[in-house]
Tab-separated table of C-alpha atoms and ligand atoms in Angstrom:
chain	number	residue	atom	x	y	z
G	252	MET	CA	-28.724	-6.273	29.174
G	253	LYS	CA	-25.006	-6.064	29.876
G	254	THR	CA	-22.136	-7.766	28.046
G	255	GLN	CA	-18.446	-7.224	27.351
G	256	ILE	CA	-18.630	-7.085	23.547
G	257	GLY	CA	-21.752	-5.955	21.683
G	258	ILE	CA	-21.646	-7.246	18.117
G	259	ILE	CA	-23.828	-5.851	15.318
G	260	GLY	CA	-24.388	-8.501	12.643
G	261	GLY	CA	-24.682	-12.285	12.766
G	262	GLY	CA	-22.791	-13.074	9.559
G	263	PRO	CA	-19.536	-15.057	9.516
G	264	SER	CA	-17.506	-12.152	10.999
G	265	GLY	CA	-19.716	-11.551	14.028
G	266	LEU	CA	-20.319	-15.245	14.705
G	267	LEU	CA	-16.663	-16.259	14.445
G	268	LEU	CA	-15.518	-13.476	16.778
G	269	SER	CA	-18.262	-14.292	19.264
G	270	GLN	CA	-17.356	-17.991	19.281
G	271	LEU	CA	-13.590	-17.398	19.635
G	272	LEU	CA	-14.136	-14.950	22.513
G	273	HIS	CA	-16.571	-17.305	24.235
G	274	LEU	CA	-13.896	-20.023	24.340
G	275	GLN	CA	-11.705	-17.538	26.254
G	276	GLY	CA	-14.453	-16.673	28.719
G	277	ILE	CA	-15.300	-13.300	27.138
G	278	ASP	CA	-19.006	-12.533	26.908
G	279	THR	CA	-20.695	-11.259	23.724
G	280	VAL	CA	-24.192	-10.423	22.486
G	281	ILE	CA	-24.977	-10.462	18.759
G	282	LEU	CA	-27.758	-8.308	17.328
G	283	GLU	CA	-28.797	-9.568	13.880
G	284	LYS	CA	-31.321	-7.735	11.728
G	285	HIS	CA	-32.660	-10.816	9.959
G	286	SER	CA	-33.897	-14.292	10.859
G	287	ARG	CA	-31.493	-17.202	10.909
G	288	GLU	CA	-33.287	-18.756	7.913
G	289	TYR	CA	-32.677	-15.571	5.932
G	290	VAL	CA	-28.990	-15.429	6.842
G	291	LEU	CA	-28.535	-19.099	5.957
G	292	GLY	CA	-30.467	-18.711	2.702
G	293	ARG	CA	-27.798	-16.504	1.134
G	294	ILE	CA	-25.495	-18.233	-1.321
G	295	ARG	CA	-22.015	-16.806	-1.048
G	296	ALA	CA	-18.524	-17.861	-2.102
G	297	GLY	CA	-16.757	-20.990	-0.979
G	298	VAL	CA	-12.957	-20.843	-1.027
G	299	LEU	CA	-11.213	-20.669	2.368
G	300	GLU	CA	-7.563	-19.813	2.697
G	301	HIS	CA	-5.646	-22.121	5.023
G	302	GLY	CA	-5.393	-19.427	7.721
G	303	PHE	CA	-9.167	-19.032	7.782
G	304	ALA	CA	-9.602	-22.800	8.043
G	305	ALA	CA	-7.189	-22.795	11.011
G	306	LEU	CA	-9.270	-20.085	12.700
G	307	MET	CA	-12.418	-22.213	12.265
G	308	ARG	CA	-10.612	-25.098	13.969
G	309	GLU	CA	-9.468	-22.802	16.781
G	310	ALA	CA	-13.118	-21.807	17.214
G	311	GLN	CA	-13.905	-25.548	17.514
G	312	CYS	CA	-16.034	-25.250	14.380
G	313	GLY	CA	-13.811	-27.091	11.935
G	314	GLU	CA	-15.121	-30.629	12.211
G	315	ARG	CA	-17.638	-30.620	9.341
G	316	MET	CA	-15.399	-28.346	7.258
G	317	ASP	CA	-12.590	-30.905	7.588
G	318	ALA	CA	-14.916	-33.847	6.892
G	319	GLU	CA	-16.953	-32.419	4.008
G	320	GLY	CA	-14.810	-29.593	2.622
G	321	GLU	CA	-12.371	-30.363	-0.175
G	322	ILE	CA	-8.698	-29.482	-0.074
G	323	HIS	CA	-7.699	-27.937	-3.404
G	324	ASP	CA	-4.016	-27.909	-4.265
G	325	GLY	CA	-4.504	-25.933	-7.458
G	326	PHE	CA	-6.878	-24.264	-9.896
G	327	TYR	CA	-6.946	-23.466	-13.603
G	328	ILE	CA	-6.876	-20.314	-15.662
G	329	ALA	CA	-8.267	-20.826	-19.164
G	330	HIS	CA	-7.733	-18.569	-22.172
G	331	ASN	CA	-7.310	-18.970	-25.914
G	332	GLY	CA	-8.907	-22.407	-25.743
G	333	HIS	CA	-6.368	-23.820	-23.267
G	334	ARG	CA	-6.203	-24.448	-19.541
G	335	HIS	CA	-3.127	-23.656	-17.433
G	336	ARG	CA	-2.918	-25.107	-13.948
G	337	VAL	CA	-1.776	-22.977	-11.033
G	338	ASP	CA	-0.095	-25.444	-8.694
G	339	LEU	CA	-0.867	-23.731	-5.392
G	340	LYS	CA	0.811	-26.386	-3.304
G	341	GLY	CA	4.007	-26.586	-5.334
G	342	LEU	CA	4.311	-22.819	-5.717
G	343	THR	CA	3.742	-22.013	-2.033
G	344	GLY	CA	5.777	-24.780	-0.445
G	345	GLY	CA	2.797	-26.850	0.645
G	346	ASN	CA	-0.204	-24.533	1.110
G	347	SER	CA	-3.655	-25.086	-0.334
G	348	VAL	CA	-7.242	-23.835	0.043
G	349	VAL	CA	-10.401	-25.506	1.382
G	350	VAL	CA	-13.536	-25.461	-0.759
G	351	TYR	CA	-16.421	-25.250	1.703
G	352	GLY	CA	-19.481	-23.054	1.194
G	353	GLN	CA	-19.932	-19.961	3.324
G	354	THR	CA	-23.524	-21.023	3.956
G	355	GLU	CA	-22.354	-24.291	5.546
G	356	LEU	CA	-19.662	-22.506	7.517
G	357	THR	CA	-22.204	-20.010	8.871
G	358	LYS	CA	-24.475	-22.891	9.875
G	359	ASP	CA	-21.595	-24.505	11.791
G	360	LEU	CA	-20.900	-21.235	13.606
G	361	TYR	CA	-24.589	-20.834	14.571
G	362	GLU	CA	-24.691	-24.392	15.886
G	363	ALA	CA	-21.557	-23.804	17.957
G	364	ARG	CA	-23.076	-20.611	19.412
G	365	ASP	CA	-26.259	-22.580	20.248
G	366	ARG	CA	-24.332	-25.365	21.970
G	367	ALA	CA	-22.484	-22.813	24.099
G	368	GLY	CA	-25.681	-20.954	24.987
G	369	GLY	CA	-24.480	-17.848	23.107
G	370	VAL	CA	-26.876	-14.917	22.797
G	371	VAL	CA	-27.810	-14.130	19.188
G	372	ILE	CA	-30.845	-11.868	18.954
G	373	HIS	CA	-32.483	-12.229	15.547
G	374	ASN	CA	-34.893	-9.797	13.892
G	375	ALA	CA	-33.360	-6.981	15.930
G	376	GLU	CA	-34.795	-3.862	14.277
G	377	ASP	CA	-33.277	-0.366	14.187
G	378	VAL	CA	-30.006	-1.384	15.801
G	379	LYS	CA	-28.075	1.744	16.789
G	380	PRO	CA	-24.666	2.270	18.396
G	381	HIS	CA	-24.576	5.067	21.056
G	382	ASP	CA	-21.876	6.977	22.942
G	383	VAL	CA	-19.133	5.107	21.091
G	384	THR	CA	-16.545	7.790	21.893
G	385	SER	CA	-17.241	7.413	25.633
G	386	GLY	CA	-16.088	4.681	27.987
G	387	ASN	CA	-19.682	3.425	28.254
G	388	PRO	CA	-20.928	2.678	24.766
G	389	PHE	CA	-24.251	0.910	24.289
G	390	LEU	CA	-26.511	-0.487	21.610
G	391	THR	CA	-30.253	-0.136	21.260
G	392	TYR	CA	-32.647	-2.149	19.116
G	393	ARG	CA	-36.365	-2.465	18.686
G	394	ASP	CA	-38.238	-5.636	19.559
G	395	GLY	CA	-41.822	-4.992	18.433
G	396	ASP	CA	-42.880	-1.836	20.309
G	397	ASP	CA	-40.129	-2.125	22.912
G	398	VAL	CA	-36.728	-0.477	22.649
G	399	ARG	CA	-34.040	-2.555	24.366
G	400	ARG	CA	-30.542	-1.587	25.429
G	401	VAL	CA	-27.280	-3.537	25.541
G	402	ASP	CA	-24.439	-1.962	27.552
G	403	CYS	CA	-20.927	-3.086	26.651
G	404	ASP	CA	-17.212	-2.280	26.819
G	405	TYR	CA	-16.755	-2.319	23.050
G	406	ILE	CA	-18.992	-2.420	19.979
G	407	ILE	CA	-18.060	-4.463	16.907
G	408	GLY	CA	-19.609	-3.380	13.603
G	409	ALA	CA	-19.786	-6.687	11.704
G	410	ASP	CA	-22.995	-5.841	9.885
G	411	GLY	CA	-21.893	-6.088	6.266
G	412	PHE	CA	-21.650	-3.464	3.540
G	413	HIS	CA	-25.196	-2.127	4.028
G	414	GLY	CA	-25.061	-2.159	7.825
G	415	VAL	CA	-25.578	0.673	10.276
G	416	SER	CA	-22.204	0.757	12.042
G	417	ARG	CA	-20.071	2.369	9.311
G	418	LYS	CA	-22.902	4.748	8.432
G	419	SER	CA	-23.103	5.927	12.063
G	420	ILE	CA	-19.521	7.274	11.941
G	421	PRO	CA	-19.348	11.044	11.235
G	422	LYS	CA	-18.307	11.663	7.622
G	423	GLU	CA	-15.254	13.712	8.615
G	424	SER	CA	-13.899	10.782	10.667
G	425	LEU	CA	-13.986	8.284	7.812
G	426	ARG	CA	-12.355	8.119	4.394
G	427	GLU	CA	-13.903	5.845	1.781
G	428	PHE	CA	-12.162	4.430	-1.304
G	429	GLU	CA	-14.243	2.820	-4.005
G	430	ARG	CA	-14.080	1.373	-7.506
G	431	VAL	CA	-17.210	0.162	-9.252
G	432	TYR	CA	-16.694	-2.227	-12.182
G	433	PRO	CA	-18.815	-1.911	-15.330
G	434	PHE	CA	-20.225	-5.473	-15.142
G	435	GLY	CA	-21.661	-8.054	-12.776
G	436	TRP	CA	-21.541	-11.813	-12.230
G	437	LEU	CA	-24.533	-13.996	-12.974
G	438	GLY	CA	-24.252	-17.035	-10.694
G	439	VAL	CA	-26.032	-20.372	-11.013
G	440	LEU	CA	-26.095	-23.194	-8.486
G	441	SER	CA	-27.065	-26.600	-9.850
G	442	ARG	CA	-27.249	-30.146	-8.551
G	443	THR	CA	-24.855	-31.464	-11.167
G	444	LYS	CA	-21.403	-33.008	-11.151
G	445	PRO	CA	-18.819	-30.201	-11.434
G	446	VAL	CA	-17.156	-30.005	-14.858
G	447	SER	CA	-13.730	-30.019	-13.202
G	448	PRO	CA	-12.520	-31.231	-9.818
G	449	GLU	CA	-10.604	-27.919	-9.501
G	450	LEU	CA	-11.887	-24.396	-10.169
G	451	ILE	CA	-11.510	-22.929	-13.664
G	452	TYR	CA	-11.252	-19.142	-14.121
G	453	ALA	CA	-11.819	-18.455	-17.832
G	454	LYS	CA	-10.933	-15.328	-19.789
G	455	HIS	CA	-12.792	-15.043	-23.092
G	456	GLU	CA	-13.513	-12.288	-25.564
G	457	ARG	CA	-17.237	-12.675	-24.760
G	458	GLY	CA	-16.455	-12.159	-21.065
G	459	PHE	CA	-15.193	-13.927	-17.963
G	460	ALA	CA	-16.560	-17.261	-16.694
G	461	LEU	CA	-15.890	-19.305	-13.558
G	462	CYS	CA	-16.517	-22.994	-12.894
G	463	SER	CA	-16.668	-23.584	-9.154
G	464	LEU	CA	-18.280	-26.138	-6.895
G	465	ARG	CA	-19.621	-26.820	-3.450
G	466	SER	CA	-19.198	-30.615	-3.586
G	467	GLN	CA	-18.903	-33.363	-6.175
G	468	VAL	CA	-22.696	-33.203	-6.681
G	469	LEU	CA	-23.217	-29.445	-6.425
G	470	SER	CA	-21.788	-27.005	-8.987
G	471	ARG	CA	-21.503	-23.238	-8.918
G	472	TYR	CA	-20.947	-21.411	-12.211
G	473	TYR	CA	-20.655	-17.723	-13.044
G	474	ILE	CA	-20.537	-15.608	-16.193
G	475	GLN	CA	-19.724	-11.918	-16.549
G	476	VAL	CA	-22.826	-9.969	-17.662
G	477	PRO	CA	-23.613	-6.294	-18.308
G	478	LEU	CA	-24.982	-4.451	-15.276
G	479	SER	CA	-28.217	-3.824	-17.148
G	480	ASP	CA	-29.014	-7.568	-17.353
G	481	THR	CA	-31.542	-9.166	-15.005
G	482	VAL	CA	-31.993	-12.789	-13.948
G	483	GLU	CA	-35.098	-12.914	-16.186
G	484	ASP	CA	-32.843	-12.240	-19.195
G	485	TRP	CA	-31.088	-15.533	-18.524
G	486	PRO	CA	-33.256	-18.680	-18.717
G	487	ASP	CA	-31.230	-21.779	-17.756
G	488	ASP	CA	-30.672	-22.936	-21.357
G	489	GLU	CA	-29.215	-19.613	-22.395
G	490	PHE	CA	-26.963	-19.519	-19.363
G	491	TRP	CA	-25.518	-22.964	-20.155
G	492	GLU	CA	-25.014	-22.076	-23.820
G	493	GLU	CA	-23.167	-18.875	-22.954
G	494	LEU	CA	-21.041	-20.605	-20.322
G	495	LYS	CA	-20.009	-23.265	-22.866
G	496	ARG	CA	-19.030	-20.606	-25.413
G	497	ARG	CA	-16.582	-19.101	-22.907
G	498	LEU	CA	-14.876	-22.376	-21.930
G	499	PRO	CA	-12.222	-24.338	-23.848
G	500	ASP	CA	-13.874	-26.962	-26.109
G	501	ASP	CA	-12.685	-29.943	-24.076
G	502	VAL	CA	-14.161	-28.420	-20.917
G	503	ALA	CA	-17.427	-27.332	-22.563
G	504	GLY	CA	-17.814	-30.846	-23.999
G	505	GLY	CA	-17.800	-32.333	-20.520
G	506	LEU	CA	-20.202	-29.841	-18.922
G	507	VAL	CA	-23.183	-31.503	-17.245
G	508	THR	CA	-26.167	-29.129	-17.261
G	509	GLY	CA	-29.343	-29.222	-15.203
G	510	PRO	CA	-31.976	-26.972	-13.677
G	511	SER	CA	-30.645	-24.044	-11.638
G	512	ILE	CA	-31.539	-24.139	-7.953
G	513	GLU	CA	-30.358	-20.562	-7.384
G	514	LYS	CA	-29.645	-17.771	-9.822
G	515	SER	CA	-28.591	-14.247	-8.987
G	516	ILE	CA	-26.622	-11.291	-10.324
G	517	ALA	CA	-24.054	-9.499	-8.170
G	518	PRO	CA	-22.376	-6.227	-9.161
G	519	LEU	CA	-18.598	-6.059	-8.711
G	520	ARG	CA	-17.160	-3.446	-6.405
G	521	SER	CA	-13.965	-2.678	-4.502
G	522	PHE	CA	-14.424	-0.627	-1.329
G	523	VAL	CA	-12.401	0.280	1.775
G	524	ALA	CA	-13.335	2.541	4.704
G	525	GLU	CA	-10.539	3.964	6.858
G	526	PRO	CA	-9.881	3.843	9.747
G	527	MET	CA	-11.627	0.695	10.974
G	528	ARG	CA	-12.151	2.180	14.429
G	529	TYR	CA	-14.228	5.038	15.750
G	530	GLY	CA	-13.919	5.514	19.503
G	531	ASN	CA	-14.801	2.195	21.081
G	532	MET	CA	-16.440	0.797	17.950
G	533	PHE	CA	-14.400	-1.443	15.635
G	534	LEU	CA	-15.454	-2.356	12.090
G	535	ALA	CA	-14.817	-5.852	10.727
G	536	GLY	CA	-15.497	-7.708	7.490
G	537	ASP	CA	-17.835	-6.391	4.790
G	538	ALA	CA	-18.805	-3.461	7.031
G	539	ALA	CA	-15.381	-1.955	6.293
G	540	HIS	CA	-14.349	-3.369	2.929
G	541	ILE	CA	-15.515	-5.405	-0.018
G	542	VAL	CA	-13.771	-6.895	-3.027
G	543	PRO	CA	-14.918	-8.227	-6.378
G	544	PRO	CA	-15.217	-12.022	-6.000
G	545	THR	CA	-12.544	-12.858	-8.590
G	546	GLY	CA	-9.731	-13.561	-6.133
G	547	ALA	CA	-11.965	-15.306	-3.543
G	548	ARG	CA	-10.814	-12.814	-0.879
G	549	GLY	CA	-14.140	-11.548	0.591
G	550	LEU	CA	-14.719	-13.988	3.417
G	551	ASN	CA	-10.984	-14.475	3.892
G	552	SER	CA	-10.419	-10.737	4.410
G	553	ALA	CA	-13.153	-10.773	7.028
G	554	GLY	CA	-11.271	-13.660	8.643
G	555	SER	CA	-8.063	-11.666	8.984
G	556	ASP	CA	-9.930	-8.773	10.655
G	557	ILE	CA	-11.395	-11.239	13.143
G	558	TYR	CA	-7.962	-12.718	13.819
G	559	TYR	CA	-6.500	-9.277	14.676
G	560	LEU	CA	-9.554	-8.192	16.649
G	561	TYR	CA	-9.783	-11.424	18.618
G	562	ASN	CA	-6.128	-11.267	19.625
G	563	ALA	CA	-6.379	-7.561	20.477
G	564	LEU	CA	-9.399	-8.178	22.729
G	565	LEU	CA	-7.655	-11.122	24.386
G	566	ASP	CA	-4.652	-8.919	25.175
G	567	HIS	CA	-6.983	-6.277	26.588
G	568	TYR	CA	-8.912	-8.620	28.877
G	569	LYS	CA	-6.170	-11.077	29.811
G	570	LYS	CA	-3.077	-8.854	29.932
G	571	SER	CA	-4.497	-5.322	30.238
G	572	ASP	CA	-2.500	-4.587	27.091
G	573	ASP	CA	-4.276	-2.295	24.605
G	574	THR	CA	-1.566	-2.191	21.944
G	575	GLY	CA	-3.516	-4.614	19.727
G	576	LEU	CA	-6.666	-2.505	19.950
G	577	GLN	CA	-4.726	0.663	19.208
G	578	GLU	CA	-3.033	-0.932	16.224
G	579	TYR	CA	-6.048	-2.920	14.998
G	580	SER	CA	-7.042	-0.570	12.196
G	581	ASP	CA	-3.517	-0.200	10.797
G	582	ARG	CA	-2.760	-3.919	11.002
G	583	ALA	CA	-6.063	-4.963	9.480
G	584	LEU	CA	-5.861	-2.363	6.694
G	585	SER	CA	-2.335	-3.347	5.749
G	586	ARG	CA	-3.545	-6.852	4.901
G	587	ILE	CA	-6.880	-5.650	3.527
G	588	TRP	CA	-5.181	-3.449	0.939
G	589	LYS	CA	-3.093	-6.396	-0.253
G	590	ALA	CA	-6.299	-8.386	-0.741
G	591	GLN	CA	-7.794	-5.360	-2.524
G	592	ARG	CA	-4.792	-5.185	-4.842
G	593	PHE	CA	-4.950	-8.888	-5.610
G	594	SER	CA	-8.731	-8.889	-6.262
G	595	TRP	CA	-8.444	-5.829	-8.504
G	596	TRP	CA	-5.579	-7.448	-10.407
G	597	MET	CA	-7.355	-10.798	-10.940
G	598	THR	CA	-10.497	-8.926	-12.011
G	599	THR	CA	-8.561	-6.725	-14.440
G	600	LEU	CA	-6.651	-9.708	-15.815
G	601	LEU	CA	-9.650	-11.885	-16.603
G	602	HIS	CA	-12.674	-9.714	-17.490
G	603	ARG	CA	-13.722	-7.976	-20.671
G	604	PHE	CA	-13.832	-4.234	-20.033
G	605	PRO	CA	-16.308	-2.586	-22.416
G	606	ASP	CA	-14.362	0.706	-22.505
G	607	ASN	CA	-10.908	-0.759	-23.065
G	608	ILE	CA	-8.850	0.784	-25.842
G	609	PRO	CA	-6.856	-1.679	-28.012
G	610	TYR	CA	-3.718	-0.809	-26.020
G	611	ASP	CA	-5.394	-2.008	-22.798
G	612	ASP	CA	-6.357	-5.280	-24.483
G	613	ARG	CA	-2.759	-5.898	-25.538
G	614	LEU	CA	-1.546	-5.228	-21.994
G	615	GLN	CA	-4.140	-7.623	-20.579
G	616	HIS	CA	-3.007	-10.285	-23.015
G	617	THR	CA	0.653	-9.631	-22.121
G	618	ASP	CA	-0.108	-9.837	-18.394
G	619	LEU	CA	-1.474	-13.376	-18.926
G	620	GLU	CA	1.377	-14.392	-21.201
G	621	TYR	CA	3.897	-13.155	-18.652
G	622	LEU	CA	2.100	-14.981	-15.840
G	623	PHE	CA	2.451	-18.349	-17.523
G	624	SER	CA	6.025	-17.716	-18.624
G	625	SER	CA	7.354	-16.843	-15.170
G	626	GLN	CA	7.529	-19.045	-12.092
G	627	HIS	CA	7.965	-15.871	-10.023
G	628	ALA	CA	4.733	-14.378	-11.356
G	629	LEU	CA	2.891	-17.656	-10.771
G	630	ALA	CA	4.321	-17.909	-7.265
G	631	SER	CA	3.066	-14.408	-6.483
G	632	LEU	CA	-0.418	-15.331	-7.684
G	633	ALA	CA	-0.367	-18.539	-5.633
G	634	GLU	CA	0.938	-16.805	-2.496
G	635	ASN	CA	-1.914	-14.318	-2.609
G	636	TYR	CA	-4.574	-16.921	-3.454
G	637	VAL	CA	-3.769	-19.225	-0.528
G	638	GLY	CA	-3.672	-16.160	1.740
G	639	LEU	CA	-0.867	-13.915	2.919
G	640	PRO	CA	0.262	-14.476	6.511
G	641	PHE	CA	-1.769	-12.682	9.223
B	96	APR	N1	-28.400	-4.428	12.282
B	96	APR	C1	-28.088	-5.706	12.596
B	96	APR	N2	-27.586	-6.589	11.704
B	96	APR	C2	-27.383	-6.146	10.457
B	96	APR	C3	-27.661	-4.811	10.069
B	96	APR	C4	-28.195	-3.950	11.047
B	96	APR	N3	-28.500	-2.685	10.735
B	96	APR	N4	-27.365	-4.676	8.761
B	96	APR	C5	-26.895	-5.872	8.339
B	96	APR	N5	-26.923	-6.759	9.354
B	96	APR	C6	-26.520	-8.174	9.304
B	96	APR	C7	-26.856	-8.867	7.994
B	96	APR	O1	-28.190	-9.346	7.998
B	96	APR	C8	-25.830	-9.981	7.952
B	96	APR	O2	-26.323	-11.182	8.506
B	96	APR	O3	-25.108	-8.272	9.391
B	96	APR	C9	-24.661	-9.469	8.785
B	96	APR	C10	-23.433	-9.186	7.950
B	96	APR	O4	-22.985	-10.372	7.351
B	96	APR	P1	-22.179	-10.396	5.973
B	96	APR	O5	-22.763	-9.444	5.015
B	96	APR	O6	-22.061	-11.819	5.571
B	96	APR	O7	-20.732	-9.811	6.371
B	96	APR	P2	-19.562	-10.483	7.221
B	96	APR	O8	-20.070	-11.206	8.402
B	96	APR	O9	-18.527	-9.426	7.390
B	96	APR	O10	-19.044	-11.641	6.281
B	96	APR	C11	-17.937	-11.585	5.470
B	96	APR	O11	-17.326	-11.299	3.202
B	96	APR	O12	-17.216	-11.081	0.916
B	96	APR	C12	-17.952	-11.416	1.960
B	96	APR	O13	-19.348	-13.201	1.145
B	96	APR	C13	-18.506	-12.750	2.117
B	96	APR	O14	-20.492	-12.319	3.351
B	96	APR	C14	-19.142	-12.582	3.478
B	96	APR	C15	-18.374	-11.479	4.051
B	97	PHB	C1	-17.686	-19.653	-5.523
B	97	PHB	O1	-17.548	-20.879	-5.464
B	97	PHB	O2	-18.791	-19.118	-5.325
B	97	PHB	C2	-16.504	-18.815	-5.849
B	97	PHB	C3	-15.252	-19.405	-5.931
B	97	PHB	C4	-14.144	-18.646	-6.256
B	97	PHB	C5	-14.303	-17.298	-6.497
B	97	PHB	C6	-15.544	-16.690	-6.395
B	97	PHB	C7	-16.650	-17.454	-6.080
B	97	PHB	O3	-13.200	-16.563	-6.834
């Protein structure tokens, strides 16, 4: 098989790039390790910055997002029994975020690829990039007993944190930066009315909690748990009790509980690999960087990579201008590190760190006090949350 762009990974990054390029007449093939059902079965975050939403519209995939997603002009931070609203719209001169689940967004991207006759090869085993430092890179994958080959101009590694693309780069050509946090998030999805129309991030001495939602009939809640905990340690009743303890009384009093329809624990990690290019292979999304979920930057950071990569590839094919490709890694990383900083800061601000010394606790408290005493501090938070410009 021959194509212009060979993409490893059929998650949001790979699908969005493939769809945007298709609309410009640039051909792609996606090799995805898992089945579509598996990819669409993963519950991930659900807050889109306005720039990401605009990219979905540009990809002609924004219709259901605009119809069913909710525009949120603010969110709350709760601590010491009180809620403070962060007025995103007022603080950013009119920007907001869209609450729309990543699962739904991925479904929309798959449907768009189907309508356009896009090639997405599922259950592609042993995907491997080859000759990436040459002008003729290619991919191979196994289909049963057969090994198949896809020749391309460029390879995009959009295969997530555990994918093969980053791991195929020689160690001496890559620098990795990582911080692992000493806790995880236990998440529960339930078919209940959300406790609040806007998200609530809660700091509590027992640990962080988050009240989020997918729609007005589908709630998503999280609590900070030790890394040693398992899902079996948290029957539904105990989860709801613990969540209530960490919320202000007026919020806890209004919490509607019900059976969980999904429950999982995710560790929290910050990670960046530099540079995001090796020869003619470019990394994008979780393949190159991950953030703790606290600032809702994961999917949005993937979106900014795709924006830079898409425009760089357009310049290459339409104008024979390779500046964008040459500068891709630097441009992407400059924004990525700002998202890393913001996610680290929100995580540090709101979680209970088991090894904190009393001095650290005082600083954490002061950071929150300062935030709500300063319009400048609040504006900085809001600017980062709605998404810095591409
Ligand atoms: N070969 C082919 N495909 C692979 C391989 C491989 N060796 N390894 C992983 N994949 C596939 C995964 O099955 C997955 O569908 O690559 C895809 C990567 O998708 P994601 O992990 O969702 O990553 P990405 O597309 O970059 O999405 C952005 O940011 O913070 C997150 O939750 C957010 O998942 C979202 C991500
Ligand atoms: C979610 O709805 O899953 C969600 C929302 C905001 C976050 C993290 C997760 O910061």
